[in-house]
PDB file of C-alpha atoms and ligand atoms in Angstrom:
ATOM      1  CA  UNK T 589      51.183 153.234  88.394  1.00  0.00           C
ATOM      2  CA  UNK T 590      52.671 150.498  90.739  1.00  0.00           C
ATOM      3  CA  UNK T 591      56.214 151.125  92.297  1.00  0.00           C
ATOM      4  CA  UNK T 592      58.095 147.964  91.137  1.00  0.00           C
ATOM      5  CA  UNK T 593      59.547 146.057  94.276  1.00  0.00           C
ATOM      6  CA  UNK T 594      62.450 145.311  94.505  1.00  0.00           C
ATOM      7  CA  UNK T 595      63.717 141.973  95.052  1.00  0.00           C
ATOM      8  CA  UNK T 596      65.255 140.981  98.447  1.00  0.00           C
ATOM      9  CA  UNK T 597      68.864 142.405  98.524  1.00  0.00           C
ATOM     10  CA  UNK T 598      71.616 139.472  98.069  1.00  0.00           C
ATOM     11  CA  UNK T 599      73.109 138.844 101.357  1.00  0.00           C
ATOM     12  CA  UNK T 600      76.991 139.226 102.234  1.00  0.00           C
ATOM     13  CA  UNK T 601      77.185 135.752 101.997  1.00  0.00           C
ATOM     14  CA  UNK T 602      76.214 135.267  98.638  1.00  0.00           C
ATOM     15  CA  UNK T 603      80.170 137.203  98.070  1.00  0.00           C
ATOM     16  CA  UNK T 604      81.656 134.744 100.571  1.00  0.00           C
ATOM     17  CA  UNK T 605      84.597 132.608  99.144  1.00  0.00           C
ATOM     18  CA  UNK T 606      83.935 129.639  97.013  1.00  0.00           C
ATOM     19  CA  UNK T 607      83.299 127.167 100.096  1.00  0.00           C
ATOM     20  CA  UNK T 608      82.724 123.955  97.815  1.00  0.00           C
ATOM     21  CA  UNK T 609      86.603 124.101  96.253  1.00  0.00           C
ATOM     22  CA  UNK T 610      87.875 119.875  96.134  1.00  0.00           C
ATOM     23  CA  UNK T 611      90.252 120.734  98.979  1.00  0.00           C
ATOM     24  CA  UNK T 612      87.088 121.893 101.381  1.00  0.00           C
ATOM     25  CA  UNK T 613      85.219 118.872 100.191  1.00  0.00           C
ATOM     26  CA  UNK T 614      87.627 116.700 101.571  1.00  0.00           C
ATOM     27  CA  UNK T 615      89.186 118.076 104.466  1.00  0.00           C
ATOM     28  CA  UNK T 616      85.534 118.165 105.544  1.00  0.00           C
ATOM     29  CA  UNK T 617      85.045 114.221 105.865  1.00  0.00           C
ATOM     30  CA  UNK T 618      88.264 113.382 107.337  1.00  0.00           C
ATOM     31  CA  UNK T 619      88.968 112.705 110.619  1.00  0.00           C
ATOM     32  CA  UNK T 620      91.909 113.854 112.275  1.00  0.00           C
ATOM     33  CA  UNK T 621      93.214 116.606 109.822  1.00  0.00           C
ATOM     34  CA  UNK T 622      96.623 118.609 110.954  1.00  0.00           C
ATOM     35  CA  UNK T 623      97.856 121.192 108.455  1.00  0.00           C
ATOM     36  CA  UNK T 624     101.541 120.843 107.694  1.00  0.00           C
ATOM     37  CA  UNK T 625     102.216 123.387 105.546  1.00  0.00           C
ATOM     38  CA  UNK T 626      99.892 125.941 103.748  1.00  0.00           C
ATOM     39  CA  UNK T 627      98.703 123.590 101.203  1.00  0.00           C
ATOM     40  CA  UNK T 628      99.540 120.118 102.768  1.00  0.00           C
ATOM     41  CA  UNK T 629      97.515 118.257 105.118  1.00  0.00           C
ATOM     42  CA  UNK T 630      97.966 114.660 107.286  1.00  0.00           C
ATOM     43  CA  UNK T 631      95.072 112.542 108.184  1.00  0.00           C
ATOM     44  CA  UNK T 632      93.523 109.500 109.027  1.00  0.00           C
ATOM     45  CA  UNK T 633      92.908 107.327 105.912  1.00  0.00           C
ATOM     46  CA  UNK T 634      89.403 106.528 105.342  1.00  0.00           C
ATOM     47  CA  UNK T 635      89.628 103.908 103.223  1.00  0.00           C
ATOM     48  CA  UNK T 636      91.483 101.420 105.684  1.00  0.00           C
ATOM     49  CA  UNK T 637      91.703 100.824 109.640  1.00  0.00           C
ATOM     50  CA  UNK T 638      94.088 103.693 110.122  1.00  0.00           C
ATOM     51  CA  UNK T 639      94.902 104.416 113.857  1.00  0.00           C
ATOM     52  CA  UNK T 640      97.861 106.882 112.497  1.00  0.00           C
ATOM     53  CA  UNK T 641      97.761 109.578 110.296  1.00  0.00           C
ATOM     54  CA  UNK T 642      98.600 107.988 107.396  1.00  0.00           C
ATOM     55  CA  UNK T 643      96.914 109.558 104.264  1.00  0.00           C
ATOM     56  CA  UNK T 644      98.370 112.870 102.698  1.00  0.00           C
ATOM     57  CA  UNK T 645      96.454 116.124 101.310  1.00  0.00           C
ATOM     58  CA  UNK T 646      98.437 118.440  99.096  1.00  0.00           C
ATOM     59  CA  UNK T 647      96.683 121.385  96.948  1.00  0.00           C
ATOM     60  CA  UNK T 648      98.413 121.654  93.912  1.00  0.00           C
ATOM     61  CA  UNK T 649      98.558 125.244  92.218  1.00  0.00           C
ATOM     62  CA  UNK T 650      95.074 124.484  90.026  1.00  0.00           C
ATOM     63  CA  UNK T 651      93.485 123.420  93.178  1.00  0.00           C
ATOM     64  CA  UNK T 652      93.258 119.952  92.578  1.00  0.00           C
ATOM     65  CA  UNK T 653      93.416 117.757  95.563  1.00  0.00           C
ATOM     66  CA  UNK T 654      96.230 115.034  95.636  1.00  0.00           C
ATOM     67  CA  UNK T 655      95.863 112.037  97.978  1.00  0.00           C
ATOM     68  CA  UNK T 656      98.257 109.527  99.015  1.00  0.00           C
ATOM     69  CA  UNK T 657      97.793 106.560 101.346  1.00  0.00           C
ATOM     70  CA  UNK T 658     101.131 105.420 102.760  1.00  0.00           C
ATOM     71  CA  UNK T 659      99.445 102.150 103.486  1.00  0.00           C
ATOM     72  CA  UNK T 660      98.649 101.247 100.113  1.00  0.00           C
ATOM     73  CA  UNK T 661      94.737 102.140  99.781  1.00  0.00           C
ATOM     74  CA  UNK T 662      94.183 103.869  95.966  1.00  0.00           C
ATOM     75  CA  UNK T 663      92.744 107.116  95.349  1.00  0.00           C
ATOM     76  CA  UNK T 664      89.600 105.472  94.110  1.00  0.00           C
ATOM     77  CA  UNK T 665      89.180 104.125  97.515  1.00  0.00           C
ATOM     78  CA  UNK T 666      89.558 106.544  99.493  1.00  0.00           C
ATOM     79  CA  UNK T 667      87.502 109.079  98.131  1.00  0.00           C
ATOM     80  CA  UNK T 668      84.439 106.480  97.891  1.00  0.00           C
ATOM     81  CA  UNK T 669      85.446 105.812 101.403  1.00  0.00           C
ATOM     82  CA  UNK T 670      84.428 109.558 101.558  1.00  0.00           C
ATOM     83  CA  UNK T 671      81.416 109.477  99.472  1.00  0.00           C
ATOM     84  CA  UNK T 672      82.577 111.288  96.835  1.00  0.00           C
ATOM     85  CA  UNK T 673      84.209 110.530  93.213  1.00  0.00           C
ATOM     86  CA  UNK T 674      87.378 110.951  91.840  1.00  0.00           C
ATOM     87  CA  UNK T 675      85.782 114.118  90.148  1.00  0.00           C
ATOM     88  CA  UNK T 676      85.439 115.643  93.030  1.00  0.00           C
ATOM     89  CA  UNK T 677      89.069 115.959  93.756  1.00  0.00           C
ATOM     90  CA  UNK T 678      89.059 118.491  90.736  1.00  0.00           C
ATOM     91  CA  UNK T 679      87.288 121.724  90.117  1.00  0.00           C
ATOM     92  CA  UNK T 680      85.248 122.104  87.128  1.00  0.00           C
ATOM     93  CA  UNK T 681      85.554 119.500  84.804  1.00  0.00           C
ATOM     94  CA  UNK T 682      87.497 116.112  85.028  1.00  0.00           C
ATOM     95  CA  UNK T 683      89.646 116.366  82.000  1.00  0.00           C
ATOM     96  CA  UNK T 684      92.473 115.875  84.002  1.00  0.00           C
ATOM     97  CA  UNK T 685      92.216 112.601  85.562  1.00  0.00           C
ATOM     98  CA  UNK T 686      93.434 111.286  82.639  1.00  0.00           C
ATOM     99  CA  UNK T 687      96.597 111.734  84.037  1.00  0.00           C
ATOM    100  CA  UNK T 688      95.869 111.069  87.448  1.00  0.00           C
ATOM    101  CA  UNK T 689      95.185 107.172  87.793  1.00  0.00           C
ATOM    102  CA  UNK T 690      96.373 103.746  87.311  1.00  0.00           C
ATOM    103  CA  UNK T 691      97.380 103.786  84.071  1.00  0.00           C
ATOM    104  CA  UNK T 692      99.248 100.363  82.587  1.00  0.00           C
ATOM    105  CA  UNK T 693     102.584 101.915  82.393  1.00  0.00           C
ATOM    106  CA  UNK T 694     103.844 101.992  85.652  1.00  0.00           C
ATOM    107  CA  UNK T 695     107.363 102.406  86.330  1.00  0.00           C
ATOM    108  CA  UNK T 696     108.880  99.441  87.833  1.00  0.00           C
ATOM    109  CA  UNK T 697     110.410 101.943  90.732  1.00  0.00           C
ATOM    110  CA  UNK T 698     109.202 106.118  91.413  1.00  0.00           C
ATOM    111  CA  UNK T 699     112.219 107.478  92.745  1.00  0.00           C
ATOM    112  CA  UNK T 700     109.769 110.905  93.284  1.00  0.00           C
ATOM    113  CA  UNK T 701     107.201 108.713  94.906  1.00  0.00           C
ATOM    114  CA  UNK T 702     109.898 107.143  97.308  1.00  0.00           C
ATOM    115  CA  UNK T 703     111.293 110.347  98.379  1.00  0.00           C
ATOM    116  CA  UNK T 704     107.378 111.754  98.952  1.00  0.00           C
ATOM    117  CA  UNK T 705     107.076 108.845 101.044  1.00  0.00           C
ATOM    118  CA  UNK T 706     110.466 109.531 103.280  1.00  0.00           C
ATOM    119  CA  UNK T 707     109.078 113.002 103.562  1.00  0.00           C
ATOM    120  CA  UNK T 708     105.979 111.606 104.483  1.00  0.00           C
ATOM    121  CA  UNK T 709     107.203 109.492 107.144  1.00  0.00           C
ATOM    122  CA  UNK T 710     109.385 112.382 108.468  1.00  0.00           C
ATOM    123  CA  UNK T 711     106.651 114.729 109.084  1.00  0.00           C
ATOM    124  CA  UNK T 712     104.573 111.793 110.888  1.00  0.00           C
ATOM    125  CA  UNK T 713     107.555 111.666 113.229  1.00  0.00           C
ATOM    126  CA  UNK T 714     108.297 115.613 113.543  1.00  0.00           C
ATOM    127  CA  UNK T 715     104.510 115.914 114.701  1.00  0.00           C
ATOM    128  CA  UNK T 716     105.097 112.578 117.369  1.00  0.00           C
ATOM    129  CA  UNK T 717     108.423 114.818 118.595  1.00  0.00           C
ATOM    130  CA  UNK T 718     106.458 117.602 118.590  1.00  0.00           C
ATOM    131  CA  UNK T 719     103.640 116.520 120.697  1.00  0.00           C
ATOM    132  CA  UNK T 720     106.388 114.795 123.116  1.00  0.00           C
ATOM    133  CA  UNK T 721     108.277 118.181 123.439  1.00  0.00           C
ATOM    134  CA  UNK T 722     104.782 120.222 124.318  1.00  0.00           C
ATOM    135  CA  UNK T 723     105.347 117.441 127.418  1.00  0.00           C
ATOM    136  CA  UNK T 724     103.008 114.744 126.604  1.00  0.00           C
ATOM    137  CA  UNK T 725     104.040 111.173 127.200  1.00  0.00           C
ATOM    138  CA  UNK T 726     105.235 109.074 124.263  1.00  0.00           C
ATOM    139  CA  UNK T 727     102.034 106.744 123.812  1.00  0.00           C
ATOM    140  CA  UNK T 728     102.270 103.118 122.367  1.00  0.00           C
ATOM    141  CA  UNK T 729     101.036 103.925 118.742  1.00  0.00           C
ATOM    142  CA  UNK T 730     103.214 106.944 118.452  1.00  0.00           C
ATOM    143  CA  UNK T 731     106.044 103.876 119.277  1.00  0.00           C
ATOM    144  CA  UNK T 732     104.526 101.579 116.889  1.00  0.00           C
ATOM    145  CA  UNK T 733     104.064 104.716 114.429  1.00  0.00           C
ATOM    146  CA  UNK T 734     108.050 105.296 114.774  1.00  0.00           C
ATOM    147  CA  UNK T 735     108.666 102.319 114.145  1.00  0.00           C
ATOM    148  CA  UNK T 736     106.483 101.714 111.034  1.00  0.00           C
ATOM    149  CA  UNK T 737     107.870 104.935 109.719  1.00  0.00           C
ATOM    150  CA  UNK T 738     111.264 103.300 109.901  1.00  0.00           C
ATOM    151  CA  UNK T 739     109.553 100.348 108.310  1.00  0.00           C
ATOM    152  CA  UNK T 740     108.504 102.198 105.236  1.00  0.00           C
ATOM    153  CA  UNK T 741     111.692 103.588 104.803  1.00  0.00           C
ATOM    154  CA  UNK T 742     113.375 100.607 104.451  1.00  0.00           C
ATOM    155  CA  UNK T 743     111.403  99.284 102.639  1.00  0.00           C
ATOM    156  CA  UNK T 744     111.849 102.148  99.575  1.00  0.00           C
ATOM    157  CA  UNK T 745     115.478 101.534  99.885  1.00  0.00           C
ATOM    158  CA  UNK T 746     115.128  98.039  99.060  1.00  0.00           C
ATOM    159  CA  UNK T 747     112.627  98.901  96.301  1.00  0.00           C
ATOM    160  CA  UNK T 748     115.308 100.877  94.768  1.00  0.00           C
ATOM    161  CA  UNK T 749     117.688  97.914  95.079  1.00  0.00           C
ATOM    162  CA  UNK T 750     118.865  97.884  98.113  1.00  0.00           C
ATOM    163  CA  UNK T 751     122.117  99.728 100.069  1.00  0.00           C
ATOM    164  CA  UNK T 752     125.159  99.315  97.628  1.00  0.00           C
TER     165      UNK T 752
HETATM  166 ZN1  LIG O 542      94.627 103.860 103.493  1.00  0.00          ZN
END
């Protein structure tokens, strides 16, 4: 009678956490990531010459990964800029890019899109403070960076018609 060996015991890491969750995949091929908040991230856009931080990474509750480039790029871009696919932003299936995308029906102004942007543009100058508080010299781009931020600002007022 043969003593049946036993197969080679699983390893702790098989019980590690899930390391391939859309958020991982991402933050991964950036360059320049800073957490913000627990589930919101700044970085350096792939998808266009970016010398400032100016994509955003947010986690939403199911895990999906939200991007936003302040400059303009899509989130088709960006995440083939990456080498992935929009599917990748998602766990398990894609059902819900349905409602991710450019669909036809876009408002003619996003109020909610504006003020993401102002926030946007507020962290990006918190973090230049930030780094000029810790005693670093104000560089150049975090001028020009000001300044843009500014920029973007004003421009979403207009969008939304303008000061009254
Ligand atoms: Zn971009």
């Amino acid at each position: 009678m043969q003593t049946q060996k036993s197969r080679p015991a699983r390893t702790a890491y098989d019980n590690a956490r899930p390391h391939d969750t859309p958020i991982d995949r991402v933050l991964h091929r950036l360059d320049r990531v800073k957490r913000t908040a627990p589930d919101k991230w700044i970085a350096r856009c792939p998808a266009h010459d970016d010398k400032r931080p100016s994509l955003s990474i947010r986690e939403a509750e199911d895990h999906k990964v939200l991007l936003k480039c302040w400059a303009g790029c899509g989130a088709f871009e960006i995440v083939a800029a990456l080498g992935l696919n929009l599917g990748d932003l998602f766990p398990g299936d894609c059902r819900s890019l349905h409602q991710h995308g450019t669909g036809p029906m876009r408002r003619p102004f996003d109020y909610r899109d504006a003020l993401q942007g102002i926030a946007h543009e507020t962290l990006v100058a918190r973090l230049i403070i930030e780094t000029v508080n810790s005693g670093q010299e104000m560089d150049v781009e975090s001028l020009d960076r000001l300044a843009l931020a500014e920029q973007r600002i004003s421009d979403a007022l207009q969008a939304a018609g303008g000061v009254q």
